[in-house]
Amino acid sequence: MLAAWAAVRRKPLSALYTSGTMDALNADFTLSKLERVIAGPGKIAALGEELERRGLKRAIVVTGRSLGSSPLLGQVTGAMGARCAGVFKGARQHVPRSVVGQLEAEITRVDADSLVSFGGGSPIDTCKVASFAFLASRDLVHIAIPTTLSAGEYTHAGGVTDETTRVKSGVSDPRLAPRTVLNDPTLTLATPDWLWVATGMRALDHAIETIYTPRHHPLSDALASRAISLLVEHLKPSIAATGGEKVAHRGWCQFAAWFSIYGSMNTRFGISHLLGHQIGPRWDVPHGVTSCITLPHAMRFMAAIAPERFGPIAEGFRVPFDPREPKAGALKCADKTAEFIAQFEVPRSLKSAGVPRAEIVDIVEPVAHELEKSQVVDRPVTKAEVLGLLEASYQ
């Protein structure tokens, strides 16, 4: 699928308007294997019915250490009843290859027919990468119950880290997408504020880079713009409010996460994401935190290359945007993003995230390689430019 998209180099939408005439759009769109999103407070109770509806009898819950020792786990397994064949509590940040191997062995041991990921991007990606090994032998249905805003539950790609080299790679196949996503905002209330906010910034990163990618699409442009406006409106009160109001704000943030990444396997992302792919596992920085650090700098870089594509971003932030002078508006969007991030107690530089300055040069080569391979920027990006972005992100 990705190879097919590499062959389809659509023009930016703004480039379709020339000499007073308007060309027809060339904008194919491939839908995912996701079949259902269940959303609302208390909807965890519907998990058993969803398993029954699908005829699933041997599900493994996949989660991490914190949620694995939380009373919330009992709500998940309780809703599953006898259909819960096991609980795997080994999911870890950046998805180490050894952890994936452990889950693969557990799938075989219990003869699982389904996986229920419970938590953030780590258990979700652990399920996707482990499922990749079984594509030829069994149809493992994945049901995702996210407790953060990282939005990996809406994609069919999963990242995995080599523990020796600390380099992250990935797997991708349409069959790896979760079939059902269950968004119950009450299950997110125990998520630490810093993690909730950081993954909200990851969703913001998804939305912005979906919009300014060369392969952007009218549908994902509209949804991503709405995601930006929802995060601006609801992320702050989703940690500051109390009671039912807090639950309501969190529910809207979950919709923002969904909208931010819809169609991403068609459009792909950009420089901020590729920097995060290498920063995260190299120095053990959560990917949401990498977005807090790299996104404004990536936006300024793209403002010099494709400012005309920033219109939907400006709309989401409600900042002025004149298509006749798009660079000024694009830079305002970057500034607005930096101001939005600055409201929260999250690292905003590589230095504050504990990254040694002398080591940032170590990831220039893998970032440049991924940029060349992915073609998410309109022109080649030099290693000197990659280093410049990292140096700007360090301060």
PDB file of C-alpha atoms in Angstrom, residues 2-10 212-216 266-271 274 302 309 367-381:
ATOM      1  CA  LEU A   2       2.770   2.458   0.915  1.00  0.00           C
ATOM      2  CA  ALA A   3       4.581   1.638  -2.314  1.00  0.00           C
ATOM      3  CA  ALA A   4       1.428   2.461  -4.233  1.00  0.00           C
ATOM      4  CA  TRP A   5       1.182   5.832  -2.525  1.00  0.00           C
ATOM      5  CA  ALA A   6       4.836   6.546  -3.254  1.00  0.00           C
ATOM      6  CA  ALA A   7       3.914   6.368  -6.945  1.00  0.00           C
ATOM      7  CA  VAL A   8       1.023   8.811  -6.551  1.00  0.00           C
ATOM      8  CA  ARG A   9       2.607  12.253  -6.152  1.00  0.00           C
ATOM      9  CA  ARG A  10      -0.408  14.538  -6.004  1.00  0.00           C
ATOM     10  CA  TYR A 212       1.130  20.064   5.297  1.00  0.00           C
ATOM     11  CA  THR A 213       2.367  16.758   3.882  1.00  0.00           C
ATOM     12  CA  PRO A 214       2.677  16.695   0.073  1.00  0.00           C
ATOM     13  CA  ARG A 215       0.065  13.910  -0.009  1.00  0.00           C
ATOM     14  CA  HIS A 216      -2.554  15.798   1.995  1.00  0.00           C
ATOM     15  CA  ASN A 266      -2.794   7.783   2.883  1.00  0.00           C
ATOM     16  CA  THR A 267      -1.058  11.068   3.676  1.00  0.00           C
ATOM     17  CA  ARG A 268       1.824  10.159   6.031  1.00  0.00           C
ATOM     18  CA  PHE A 269       3.341  12.730   8.385  1.00  0.00           C
ATOM     19  CA  GLY A 270       6.510  14.848   8.270  1.00  0.00           C
ATOM     20  CA  ILE A 271       9.788  15.964   9.793  1.00  0.00           C
ATOM     21  CA  LEU A 274      10.688  11.423  11.804  1.00  0.00           C
ATOM     22  CA  MET A 302       7.856  23.641   6.249  1.00  0.00           C
ATOM     23  CA  ARG A 309      -0.711  24.260   2.704  1.00  0.00           C
ATOM     24  CA  VAL A 367      16.674  10.807  10.224  1.00  0.00           C
ATOM     25  CA  ALA A 368      18.058  11.809   6.821  1.00  0.00           C
ATOM     26  CA  HIS A 369      17.679   8.241   5.591  1.00  0.00           C
ATOM     27  CA  GLU A 370      14.051   8.084   6.720  1.00  0.00           C
ATOM     28  CA  LEU A 371      13.330  11.445   5.104  1.00  0.00           C
ATOM     29  CA  GLU A 372      14.754  10.248   1.802  1.00  0.00           C
ATOM     30  CA  LYS A 373      12.785   7.015   1.987  1.00  0.00           C
ATOM     31  CA  SER A 374       9.442   8.489   3.045  1.00  0.00           C
ATOM     32  CA  GLN A 375       9.418  11.548   0.761  1.00  0.00           C
ATOM     33  CA  VAL A 376       7.303  13.594   3.164  1.00  0.00           C
ATOM     34  CA  VAL A 377       9.006  16.842   2.166  1.00  0.00           C
ATOM     35  CA  ASP A 378       8.713  18.386  -1.288  1.00  0.00           C
ATOM     36  CA  ARG A 379      12.450  18.494  -1.860  1.00  0.00           C
ATOM     37  CA  PRO A 380      15.519  16.630  -0.565  1.00  0.00           C
ATOM     38  CA  VAL A 381      16.536  17.575   2.992  1.00  0.00           C
TER      39      VAL A 381
END
